[in-house]
Amino acid sequence: MKNDIFLRRQSKVIVKQGSDILPPAYVASMLKNIEALGFTASTSLIDRLLTLPFYEFMSFYEQLLLSLKRLVGAHVKYKPMYPNFPNEVMQASEAELYINAVVHYLTGILPNSEKQDVFPLFDTTDLRIIDLGTDEEFDLMMRQLIGANTSLSQTDRADIEWSLINLPALDLLPAVIPQKENAALVSSVLIKTKKLPIDVLSSYFKTATDVLRLATALSDGDISLSSPTLFKKFSRFERRSLLQLLESTPNVEEDMFRYKVKWIRLGEILHPGEYKHRFPHAAKGFDAVRNHKRPLTFYSKLEKALEQQDVSKAVSLLEKRPGDFARRIDHLLRLSTGEQEAASIIVAFATVAHHVSTPVLLQLYSHMKHRHRRRDLRVVFPKGNVSKVMALDNPLPSLRKNLCDGVRNACKDTLHDRFAKLPPLGNVWLDERLREQTIPFSQRSNSKTLKTISRGSKLTIPEGDTLRFFIWWKEGFVNGEHTGSVDIDLSAGIYDENWQYKEHISYTNLSSKSFKAFHSGDITSAPNGACEFIDLHIPTILKKGGRYILMNVYSFSVQPFVMLPECFGGWMMRQHIESGEIFEPSTVQNKIDLASDSTISIPLIFDLQERKLIWTDISLHHHVAFENNLEQNNGSVSLIGKAMTKLLKPTLYDLFSFHAEARGTLIYDKQKADTIYSLDEGVTPYDIETIIETYLT
């Protein structure tokens, strides 16, 4: 499991030094087999493997092969409706395709097609290198992840939990855990496994909300506090410990009213009245929320000041809460009545900006970059699950450019002072392509993928003419209950440069009438696993006015993806589609596990004109605005697509530029660089743990 985590996160494995001499033929055979999956080994890993006894090498190889197959989706069998896709679909008439679909829907029977032999794969692919790692590097990776200044994904949390349970916990704990959700997660794991008691972890909990997150984590609830939690029955020791933590926090009553209903439910479990003499501060807070004794809180005072447009009063309050000041400064500037009042707001913010977290400063800096321009769309990511994007009309008036620049300068100066205290970087070379890589602020809703990048980032599409999308899913038992028949549908929408609909490829349109695009056939249940593919010929689509392709996955049977035993999708780049199998692991560019509590997924958008992939990883639910297929949702889907292609977020170029200016010297000769930031060497966008812990400090 340790190597599985290391391999997935950093393309490294740990192999202990042996004392034997393994015949090179065994390693050569391993290399040939993993090359078929799109991987190879570094020289240092090969040298280490050659020191292993035969039985240790075979054990390592078998586990590596299984892990690599899972990473690219080669651990399952692919049997599409038309096994000779795409030729079989190209050659069939509309009537044949229609009749075969009807027969399948009525009987479950698939067309009786015999799989034909194919030429070996002609395409050449760039192999991903697996390197030799160490236990110390693994521990550092986990410390960085735990100490990240951002929320973490479900996969991140699972990796942390395994590591804390199976490795010495104290070796993995950083001095500080700045992100409160992460502190709650780590503490809950250590408490549940009885590795460390609550009182040892008390330094992580500064507010009543921190304590609420811990109680939620111990109850396996949503630690973002965005959804309800059914609190568990805590032991007497846990009850006392939680109340003790709450007793030592300031502003208990005010903080508890932010999540009044949750605290009332938690109070029913903790029974604070039993300990009112021991923990009077905590008992008073519970009494207040239960009996509606709402204090005059900071937020009620602030809302009243804003409602009355009393900017001076609002600024006075916000100076005591710098993080809230940063989030409200746009509103304050819109309320300001003149240049002098607006300037005073910016001066006040600059005075307290050093108390604002790095992620918030970077987001504000980016937000103000374009606020002097009027924009038609506003993109909103709801708290708790940023994958559920909303594209809204933008009613906000533009701000004067000098005000935007004033706020940006305050953010930049603060970041410069903060980063200047970190170790020097020397000569720094910065890759221009990082301007298209967004900063990984919130990992909470990220899906598990072969290559992890931040939502909204862009990558160049490799050479090749054909995009091939794929999905695979299986129905069966989950937590002792059968899913029933599960129908997952793969679709692709084709749009012009203005996001006007051109055509779709889905179960309702297997063969395009306008483009060279084909669907492998609609399979409606998957007791043994099922798959679907779509081929899209880039030159033909461009020639006929298409620009954007949006990959879409629907749960037609409306079971959320999280309720399936397994469901994943991805895309391949294929040049010679007449060669190779339908699913060729070495051509997989990325694979995404579909495991969210949603029924619609939009993993990717392709800009064929710019030849760029835009990573979206959006999850949605069926509701009034969303039907069961792409063609019925074109208005909503195209709006989301347009919003994501125009998304303005802080980039890694911005972040690394700030660090370079504060800690080093920017140069233009990469050969003379002491520190490199790029897509493929030095610190890259895939070094998520390093970025979120070291650079967002």
XYZ file of C-alpha atoms in Angstrom:
697
model
C 0.000 0.000 0.000
C 2.864 2.388 0.786
C 4.351 1.956 -2.673
C 0.897 2.229 -4.205
C 0.460 5.676 -2.605
C 4.016 6.771 -3.482
C 3.646 5.590 -7.070
C 0.339 7.351 -7.599
C 1.401 10.619 -5.979
C 5.042 11.000 -7.083
C 5.837 8.160 -9.518
C 8.263 6.715 -6.987
C 8.628 3.340 -5.261
C 10.688 2.184 -2.296
C 12.923 -0.842 -2.863
C 15.326 -1.905 -0.118
C 18.941 -2.625 -1.061
C 19.513 -6.342 -1.628
C 22.680 -8.435 -1.637
C 21.973 -10.763 -4.581
C 22.691 -10.404 -8.282
C 19.452 -10.775 -10.237
C 19.807 -11.878 -13.889
C 19.126 -8.774 -16.056
C 16.640 -10.732 -18.184
C 14.056 -10.523 -15.397
C 14.251 -6.731 -15.183
C 14.228 -6.476 -18.988
C 11.037 -8.536 -19.085
C 9.470 -6.291 -16.452
C 10.388 -3.172 -18.436
C 8.811 -4.573 -21.588
C 5.564 -5.343 -19.771
C 5.245 -1.981 -18.028
C 6.105 -0.143 -21.278
C 2.868 -1.578 -22.676
C 1.141 0.330 -19.861
C 2.994 3.562 -20.658
C 5.716 3.398 -17.984
C 9.415 2.684 -17.610
C 11.943 2.641 -14.738
C 14.757 5.076 -13.964
C 18.379 3.919 -13.980
C 18.548 4.104 -10.176
C 15.466 1.898 -9.814
C 16.815 -0.638 -12.313
C 20.142 -0.786 -10.459
C 18.350 -1.375 -7.150
C 16.125 -4.116 -8.605
C 19.218 -5.969 -9.842
C 20.300 -6.456 -6.191
C 17.106 -8.309 -5.176
C 16.639 -12.035 -4.629
C 14.335 -13.570 -7.228
C 11.346 -14.045 -4.896
C 11.533 -10.418 -3.641
C 11.759 -9.126 -7.204
C 8.724 -11.162 -8.280
C 6.700 -9.945 -5.299
C 7.597 -6.328 -6.130
C 6.892 -6.800 -9.845
C 3.469 -8.386 -9.328
C 2.358 -5.562 -7.041
C 3.798 -2.903 -9.365
C 2.019 -4.372 -12.370
C -1.317 -4.410 -10.542
C -0.848 -0.806 -9.351
C 0.068 0.450 -12.824
C -2.888 -1.319 -14.407
C -5.227 0.369 -11.943
C -3.650 3.766 -12.592
C -4.408 3.648 -16.328
C -7.578 1.512 -16.172
C -6.031 -1.659 -17.629
C -7.109 -3.884 -14.722
C -10.510 -4.623 -16.304
C -11.747 -6.153 -19.582
C -13.188 -3.861 -22.246
C -16.029 -5.353 -24.260
C -17.923 -2.581 -26.070
C -21.208 -3.180 -27.901
C -19.313 -3.061 -31.192
C -16.022 -4.908 -30.587
C -14.529 -3.705 -33.888
C -15.076 -0.042 -33.070
C -14.750 2.409 -34.789
C -14.840 0.633 -38.181
C -17.928 -1.374 -37.325
C -19.907 1.769 -36.488
C -18.558 3.614 -39.550
C -19.746 0.845 -41.874
C -23.165 0.228 -40.323
C -26.269 2.008 -41.602
C -28.460 4.115 -39.315
C -31.130 1.419 -39.543
C -28.723 -1.292 -38.378
C -27.493 0.790 -35.469
C -31.074 1.634 -34.473
C -32.327 -1.980 -34.651
C -29.340 -3.255 -32.639
C -29.986 -0.630 -29.967
C -33.709 -1.487 -29.703
C -32.961 -5.217 -29.438
C -30.454 -4.521 -26.655
C -32.860 -2.261 -24.754
C -35.636 -4.905 -24.919
C -33.605 -8.064 -24.355
C -30.165 -7.075 -23.100
C -28.639 -8.936 -26.054
C -25.640 -7.341 -27.770
C -24.956 -7.517 -31.540
C -23.389 -10.815 -32.569
C -20.078 -9.434 -33.839
C -16.889 -11.452 -33.952
C -13.777 -9.638 -32.747
C -11.341 -9.238 -35.612
C -7.561 -9.351 -35.348
C -5.812 -5.970 -35.414
C -2.319 -4.751 -36.221
C -0.041 -4.083 -33.261
C -0.145 -0.480 -32.062
C 1.672 1.840 -34.477
C 1.491 4.882 -32.178
C 4.560 5.853 -30.184
C 4.032 7.267 -26.712
C 6.123 9.123 -24.138
C 6.757 6.780 -21.228
C 6.235 7.926 -17.635
C 9.354 7.298 -15.554
C 9.098 5.480 -12.211
C 11.931 6.534 -9.904
C 13.513 5.099 -6.783
C 12.252 6.729 -3.611
C 13.070 6.531 0.093
C 11.136 6.216 3.341
C 12.313 9.723 4.276
C 10.889 11.142 1.023
C 7.583 9.394 1.665
C 7.403 10.818 5.200
C 8.199 14.299 3.882
C 5.458 13.972 1.262
C 2.906 13.097 3.935
C 4.087 15.882 6.287
C 3.680 18.361 3.437
C 0.219 17.025 2.706
C -0.865 17.211 6.349
C 0.666 20.691 6.697
C -0.998 22.025 3.537
C -2.651 25.439 3.640
C -5.576 24.154 1.545
C -8.392 21.649 1.934
C -7.666 18.085 0.815
C -9.400 15.645 -1.514
C -10.982 12.374 -0.450
C -7.972 10.543 -1.913
C -5.571 12.773 0.058
C -7.491 12.029 3.235
C -7.426 8.279 2.613
C -3.657 8.400 2.043
C -3.138 10.390 5.247
C -5.330 8.025 7.238
C -3.448 4.945 6.017
C -0.092 6.567 6.779
C -1.061 7.709 10.280
C -2.392 4.260 11.137
C 0.457 2.211 9.667
C 3.514 4.424 10.240
C 4.939 6.229 13.294
C 2.491 9.139 13.588
C 4.898 11.587 15.215
C 7.241 11.285 12.212
C 4.437 12.548 9.966
C 3.074 15.448 12.015
C 4.335 18.923 11.042
C 4.874 21.591 13.661
C 1.755 23.442 12.485
C -1.406 22.373 10.641
C -2.759 25.690 9.315
C -5.854 24.307 7.598
C -8.538 23.577 10.190
C -10.227 20.797 8.219
C -6.912 18.963 7.963
C -6.252 19.391 11.691
C -9.657 17.865 12.462
C -9.045 14.958 10.096
C -5.593 14.126 11.467
C -6.697 14.441 15.077
C -9.756 12.243 14.532
C -7.639 9.459 13.004
C -5.143 9.551 15.878
C -7.934 9.602 18.482
C -9.951 6.785 16.863
C -6.877 4.568 16.621
C -5.828 5.573 20.163
C -2.397 6.618 18.923
C -2.635 9.990 20.652
C -5.183 11.385 23.151
C -7.210 14.538 22.505
C -5.333 16.634 25.064
C -2.022 16.063 23.234
C -3.614 17.524 20.101
C -5.237 20.488 21.847
C -2.906 23.050 20.241
C -4.678 22.516 16.900
C -8.013 23.846 18.240
C -8.338 27.599 18.693
C -12.071 28.257 18.142
C -15.415 26.623 18.850
C -15.741 25.847 15.132
C -12.436 23.937 15.270
C -13.940 21.760 18.013
C -17.110 21.272 15.953
C -14.986 20.065 13.025
C -13.263 17.546 15.296
C -16.595 16.191 16.574
C -17.759 15.972 12.958
C -14.599 14.152 11.869
C -14.925 11.692 14.754
C -18.475 11.037 13.491
C -17.271 10.543 9.868
C -19.196 13.648 8.788
C -18.516 16.520 6.408
C -15.676 18.506 8.019
C -16.310 21.431 5.663
C -19.553 21.746 7.712
C -21.541 22.264 4.510
C -23.910 19.340 5.054
C -25.660 17.802 8.100
C -23.857 15.284 10.301
C -25.327 12.452 12.356
C -23.087 12.668 15.409
C -21.981 9.390 16.932
C -22.472 8.398 20.563
C -19.238 9.612 22.107
C -17.620 7.830 25.019
C -17.596 9.617 28.360
C -13.886 10.364 27.912
C -14.489 11.821 24.431
C -17.361 13.960 25.725
C -15.195 15.403 28.494
C -12.311 15.991 26.097
C -14.447 17.828 23.537
C -16.010 20.006 26.245
C -12.550 20.724 27.664
C -11.341 21.873 24.236
C -14.440 24.060 23.881
C -13.954 25.531 27.344
C -10.551 26.954 26.381
C -11.723 28.766 23.219
C -12.660 32.477 23.126
C -15.980 33.947 21.905
C -17.749 30.610 22.355
C -21.341 31.872 22.135
C -20.737 34.034 19.065
C -18.843 31.274 17.274
C -21.457 28.630 18.106
C -24.266 30.663 16.553
C -22.524 30.409 13.156
C -23.553 26.719 13.167
C -26.445 26.864 15.596
C -28.327 23.732 14.460
C -25.175 21.593 14.444
C -24.295 22.680 17.969
C -27.802 21.916 19.212
C -27.520 18.393 17.742
C -24.034 17.953 19.198
C -25.235 19.166 22.601
C -27.833 16.375 22.617
C -24.914 13.925 22.444
C -22.397 15.663 24.719
C -24.836 16.478 27.579
C -22.896 19.618 28.648
C -25.221 20.140 31.620
C -23.581 17.195 33.372
C -20.300 19.123 33.365
C -21.564 22.699 33.802
C -19.517 23.247 36.966
C -16.359 21.824 35.400
C -16.829 23.511 32.011
C -19.104 26.525 32.660
C -17.925 28.463 29.599
C -18.909 25.599 27.266
C -22.211 24.978 29.092
C -23.153 28.649 28.729
C -22.570 28.459 24.972
C -24.826 25.417 24.595
C -27.499 27.081 26.709
C -27.375 30.151 24.459
C -27.845 28.272 21.179
C -30.483 25.960 22.639
C -32.552 28.789 24.151
C -31.987 31.304 21.338
C -30.010 33.741 23.526
C -28.265 35.156 20.513
C -25.489 37.626 21.403
C -24.805 40.714 19.333
C -22.165 39.078 17.144
C -19.426 40.461 14.957
C -21.320 39.394 11.839
C -24.614 40.969 12.940
C -22.803 44.240 13.628
C -21.056 44.045 10.268
C -24.223 43.288 8.304
C -25.980 46.195 9.999
C -23.136 48.556 9.094
C -23.164 47.378 5.477
C -26.951 47.645 5.276
C -26.721 51.235 6.515
C -23.762 51.843 4.155
C -21.693 52.936 7.125
C -18.329 52.215 5.512
C -16.295 53.663 8.376
C -18.019 51.408 10.932
C -17.635 48.341 8.680
C -13.916 49.018 8.194
C -13.447 49.464 11.946
C -15.021 46.059 12.547
C -13.176 44.312 9.730
C -9.788 45.541 10.894
C -10.225 43.051 13.743
C -10.980 40.230 11.257
C -8.443 40.647 8.408
C -9.540 37.502 6.561
C -13.109 38.782 6.416
C -11.757 42.207 5.413
C -10.104 40.638 2.357
C -13.326 38.870 1.375
C -15.445 42.016 1.834
C -13.185 44.683 0.388
C -14.810 44.528 -3.058
C -18.181 45.266 -1.437
C -16.721 48.101 0.646
C -15.164 49.753 -2.404
C -18.498 49.605 -4.198
C -20.143 51.304 -1.216
C -17.523 54.039 -0.970
C -18.773 57.511 -1.889
C -15.588 59.115 -3.105
C -11.903 58.737 -3.887
C -10.828 59.670 -0.363
C -13.079 57.106 1.348
C -12.046 54.384 -1.102
C -8.380 55.175 -0.505
C -8.891 54.975 3.273
C -10.389 51.478 2.863
C -7.312 50.298 0.970
C -4.935 51.867 3.511
C -6.788 50.166 6.374
C -6.634 46.835 4.584
C -2.921 47.202 3.814
C -2.293 47.792 7.533
C -3.763 44.405 8.530
C -3.058 42.389 5.359
C -0.118 40.597 7.011
C -2.706 38.691 9.092
C -4.471 37.365 5.939
C -3.588 33.875 4.708
C -1.518 33.434 1.556
C -4.298 31.673 -0.419
C -6.771 34.481 0.324
C -4.251 37.176 -0.654
C -3.489 35.403 -3.925
C -7.176 35.004 -4.742
C -7.852 38.664 -3.979
C -4.855 39.723 -6.075
C -6.204 37.735 -9.026
C -9.793 38.880 -8.467
C -8.792 42.535 -8.661
C -6.766 42.017 -11.835
C -9.871 42.238 -14.024
C -12.413 43.992 -11.780
C -12.074 47.240 -13.724
C -13.605 45.454 -16.723
C -17.280 44.505 -17.008
C -17.814 40.744 -17.389
C -21.002 39.020 -18.528
C -20.539 35.836 -16.513
C -19.610 35.224 -12.919
C -18.353 31.741 -12.014
C -19.274 30.568 -8.504
C -17.936 27.481 -6.724
C -20.169 26.675 -3.711
C -18.503 26.093 -0.344
C -17.957 22.471 0.536
C -17.802 21.125 -3.007
C -16.195 23.419 -5.552
C -16.757 20.826 -8.276
C -20.407 21.983 -8.382
C -19.732 25.086 -10.447
C -22.438 27.652 -11.180
C -22.305 30.145 -14.048
C -24.324 33.239 -13.163
C -25.101 36.571 -14.784
C -22.697 39.160 -13.402
C -24.570 42.157 -11.931
C -21.477 43.688 -10.310
C -20.427 47.114 -11.603
C -16.771 47.478 -12.510
C -14.354 49.164 -10.087
C -11.995 51.965 -11.000
C -8.627 50.654 -12.097
C -6.662 52.714 -9.577
C -8.653 51.079 -6.736
C -8.033 47.613 -8.124
C -4.323 48.402 -8.424
C -4.251 49.693 -4.854
C -5.651 46.439 -3.470
C -3.349 44.369 -5.687
C -0.306 46.326 -4.499
C -1.290 45.758 -0.862
C -1.534 42.013 -1.530
C 1.723 41.938 -3.478
C 3.699 43.885 -0.861
C 2.401 41.630 1.916
C 3.277 38.459 0.012
C 6.734 39.819 -0.825
C 7.462 40.530 2.848
C 6.162 37.084 3.839
C 8.080 35.135 1.212
C 11.302 37.105 1.777
C 11.608 35.400 5.179
C 11.851 31.969 3.519
C 15.142 30.349 2.386
C 16.721 31.954 -0.737
C 16.139 30.404 -4.164
C 19.192 31.759 -6.018
C 18.771 32.162 -9.771
C 15.228 31.261 -10.799
C 13.962 30.156 -14.221
C 10.200 30.342 -14.715
C 8.315 28.509 -17.475
C 5.828 30.742 -19.330
C 3.490 27.754 -19.691
C 2.760 28.006 -15.971
C 0.507 30.960 -16.827
C -2.067 28.303 -17.787
C -1.722 26.307 -14.553
C -4.028 27.335 -11.717
C -2.982 27.224 -8.070
C -4.393 24.195 -6.194
C -6.221 26.132 -3.476
C -9.057 23.720 -2.741
C -8.498 20.005 -3.221
C -11.635 18.980 -1.333
C -13.707 17.832 -4.305
C -10.892 16.711 -6.621
C -11.318 13.296 -8.185
C -8.671 10.593 -8.064
C -6.702 10.748 -11.314
C -3.658 9.343 -13.085
C -2.184 12.875 -13.304
C -3.454 15.430 -10.781
C -3.731 19.046 -11.871
C -5.757 21.924 -10.500
C -9.248 22.667 -11.814
C -9.143 25.216 -14.656
C -5.569 24.367 -15.696
C -4.690 23.886 -19.359
C -2.349 21.380 -20.978
C -1.220 21.006 -24.577
C -2.901 18.124 -26.415
C -0.196 15.685 -27.620
C 0.370 15.005 -31.309
C -2.337 12.935 -32.951
C -5.549 13.351 -34.884
C -8.082 11.336 -32.867
C -9.338 11.864 -29.336
C -10.725 8.666 -27.857
C -12.868 8.978 -24.710
C -13.657 5.929 -22.571
C -15.704 4.962 -19.525
C -15.981 1.694 -17.600
C -18.412 0.888 -14.800
C -19.762 -2.035 -12.830
C -22.952 -2.603 -10.897
C -23.174 -4.878 -7.887
C -23.056 -4.743 -4.109
C -21.965 -1.649 -2.174
C -22.071 -1.757 1.637
C -24.213 -4.891 1.462
C -26.857 -3.399 -0.841
C -27.233 -4.096 -4.557
C -27.094 -1.092 -6.842
C -29.681 -2.527 -9.238
C -29.184 -2.179 -12.975
C -26.839 0.742 -13.711
C -26.716 2.588 -17.025
C -23.833 5.046 -17.415
C -23.672 7.038 -20.658
C -20.666 8.622 -22.332
C -21.302 11.730 -24.457
C -19.357 14.414 -26.285
C -20.685 17.855 -27.201
C -19.170 19.767 -30.117
C -19.406 23.582 -30.075
C -18.090 26.460 -32.183
C -15.846 29.287 -30.975
C -18.843 31.100 -29.443
C -20.064 27.982 -27.661
C -22.924 27.556 -30.100
C -24.007 23.930 -30.406
C -22.802 22.041 -33.502
C -23.534 18.371 -32.739
C -23.373 15.733 -30.037
C -22.130 12.141 -29.992
C -24.035 9.918 -27.584
C -26.310 6.872 -27.411
C -28.842 8.829 -29.471
C -26.316 9.637 -32.215
C -23.669 6.926 -32.630
C -22.347 8.206 -35.943
C -22.015 11.925 -36.668
C -23.721 13.327 -39.733
C -21.302 16.257 -39.979
C -18.022 15.179 -38.417
C -15.811 12.121 -38.291
C -17.008 11.137 -34.825
C -18.375 7.816 -33.544
C -19.782 6.160 -30.420
C -19.121 2.484 -29.613
C -22.732 1.736 -28.628
C -24.983 2.139 -25.594
C -24.791 -0.648 -22.982
C -27.538 -0.335 -20.367
C -26.368 -2.589 -17.521
C -23.073 -3.869 -16.170
C -23.242 -6.948 -13.912
C -19.788 -7.954 -15.186
C -18.615 -4.473 -16.090
C -19.388 -2.427 -19.209
C -17.653 0.206 -21.296
C -18.269 2.860 -23.927
C -15.917 4.755 -26.253
C -16.127 7.860 -28.438
C -13.749 8.779 -31.276
C -13.434 12.391 -32.442
C -11.298 13.310 -35.458
C -9.745 16.714 -34.717
C -8.946 17.910 -38.301
C -12.501 17.188 -39.525
C -14.114 18.980 -36.581
C -11.897 22.053 -37.048
C -12.505 22.110 -40.803
C -16.269 22.244 -40.281
C -16.304 25.006 -37.680
C -16.035 23.095 -34.418
C -13.700 24.364 -31.722
C -14.684 23.033 -28.271
C -15.377 19.428 -27.305
C -16.913 18.750 -23.923
C -16.656 15.265 -22.409
C -19.770 14.317 -20.453
C -20.709 11.270 -18.343
C -24.316 10.725 -17.235
C -25.792 8.230 -14.822
C -28.901 7.555 -16.904
C -30.284 5.315 -14.161
C -29.631 8.180 -11.695
C -27.522 6.263 -9.166
C -24.794 8.585 -7.859
C -21.322 7.522 -8.948
C -20.297 7.024 -5.324
C -22.869 4.220 -5.040
C -21.159 2.076 -7.714
C -18.526 -0.581 -6.956
C -16.311 1.029 -9.612
C -16.694 3.706 -12.267
C -14.000 5.602 -14.146
C -13.320 7.360 -17.419
C -10.546 9.046 -19.325
C -9.106 9.847 -22.694
C -6.510 8.561 -25.114
C -4.662 10.200 -27.982
C -4.669 7.972 -31.075
C -2.973 8.631 -34.392
C -3.316 5.281 -36.172
C -6.771 4.026 -35.190
C -6.446 1.093 -37.596
C -3.788 -0.351 -35.257
C -3.881 -1.504 -31.674
C -6.753 -2.567 -29.453
C -9.666 -0.281 -28.683
C -8.199 0.280 -25.227
C -4.422 0.710 -25.357
C -3.049 1.545 -21.875
C 0.074 3.269 -23.173
C -2.035 5.846 -25.043
C -4.086 6.845 -21.952
C -3.376 10.503 -21.236
C -5.406 10.651 -18.050
C -7.872 8.527 -16.119
C -10.380 9.876 -13.603
C -12.227 7.851 -10.980
C -15.900 8.846 -10.930
C -16.758 8.488 -7.255
C -18.528 11.721 -6.314
C -22.000 11.983 -4.827
C -23.336 13.177 -8.188
C -24.959 11.824 -11.338
C -23.341 14.024 -13.998
C -19.639 14.550 -14.609
C -17.862 16.974 -16.942
C -14.205 15.943 -16.572
C -12.656 17.728 -19.557
C -13.033 20.381 -22.222
C -10.859 20.412 -25.339
C -10.039 23.620 -27.199
C -9.088 22.196 -30.593
C -8.130 25.547 -32.069
C -5.577 26.243 -29.339
C -4.955 22.485 -29.044
C -5.429 22.691 -25.279
C -7.101 20.474 -22.696
C -8.959 22.327 -19.932
C -9.256 20.289 -16.725
C -12.744 20.872 -15.283
C -13.620 17.910 -13.002
C -17.170 19.222 -12.529
C -19.835 17.155 -10.770
C -23.557 17.926 -10.979
C -26.867 16.381 -9.943
C -29.959 15.679 -12.013
C -32.645 18.240 -11.192
C -35.167 20.345 -13.030
C -32.486 21.977 -15.191
C -30.683 18.732 -16.046
C -32.176 15.830 -17.975
C -30.692 12.397 -18.636
C -28.550 13.214 -21.642
C -26.326 15.887 -23.123
C -28.631 16.901 -25.971
C -31.450 17.853 -23.576
C -29.059 19.942 -21.490
C -27.226 21.854 -24.204
C -28.131 25.284 -22.867
C -26.915 24.577 -19.330
C -23.877 22.579 -20.424
C -22.689 25.134 -22.980
C -23.017 27.885 -20.360
C -20.822 25.893 -17.959
C -18.352 25.225 -20.762
C -18.184 28.893 -21.686
C -17.693 29.845 -18.038
C -14.835 27.356 -17.565
C -13.007 28.502 -20.711
C -13.189 32.106 -19.481
C -12.345 31.274 -15.868
C -9.939 33.731 -14.219
C -7.982 32.197 -11.352
C -4.541 32.835 -9.863
C -1.855 30.855 -11.653
C 1.299 29.072 -10.626
C 3.192 31.647 -12.677
C 1.856 34.350 -10.333
C 2.742 32.345 -7.238
C 6.251 31.388 -8.311
C 6.919 34.920 -9.594
C 6.177 36.325 -6.136
C 8.548 33.802 -4.568
C 11.258 34.480 -7.154
C 11.071 38.252 -6.670
C 11.181 37.935 -2.879
C 13.716 35.136 -2.555
C 15.876 35.101 -5.670
C 16.733 36.531 -9.081
C 14.695 35.817 -12.200
C 16.898 34.776 -15.129
C 16.222 33.729 -18.734
C 18.937 31.089 -19.142
C 17.648 27.838 -17.678
C 21.143 26.332 -17.678
C 22.261 28.852 -15.049
C 19.260 28.382 -12.762
C 19.480 27.179 -9.172
C 15.669 26.769 -9.000
C 13.422 25.760 -11.902
C 9.646 26.022 -12.119
C 8.229 24.347 -15.223
C 5.837 21.711 -16.567
C 8.408 18.937 -16.772
C 11.371 19.582 -14.440
C 12.181 21.230 -11.143
C 8.979 22.110 -9.280
C 6.064 21.185 -11.552
C 2.248 21.524 -11.291
C 2.146 17.849 -10.324
C 4.176 18.474 -7.141
C 0.943 19.193 -5.315
C 2.230 18.392 -1.819
C 5.217 20.735 -2.177
C 3.127 23.569 -3.617
C 0.343 23.527 -1.038
C 2.679 23.221 1.945
C 5.851 25.105 0.962
C 4.641 27.803 -1.426
C 1.236 28.625 0.068
C 2.676 29.070 3.542
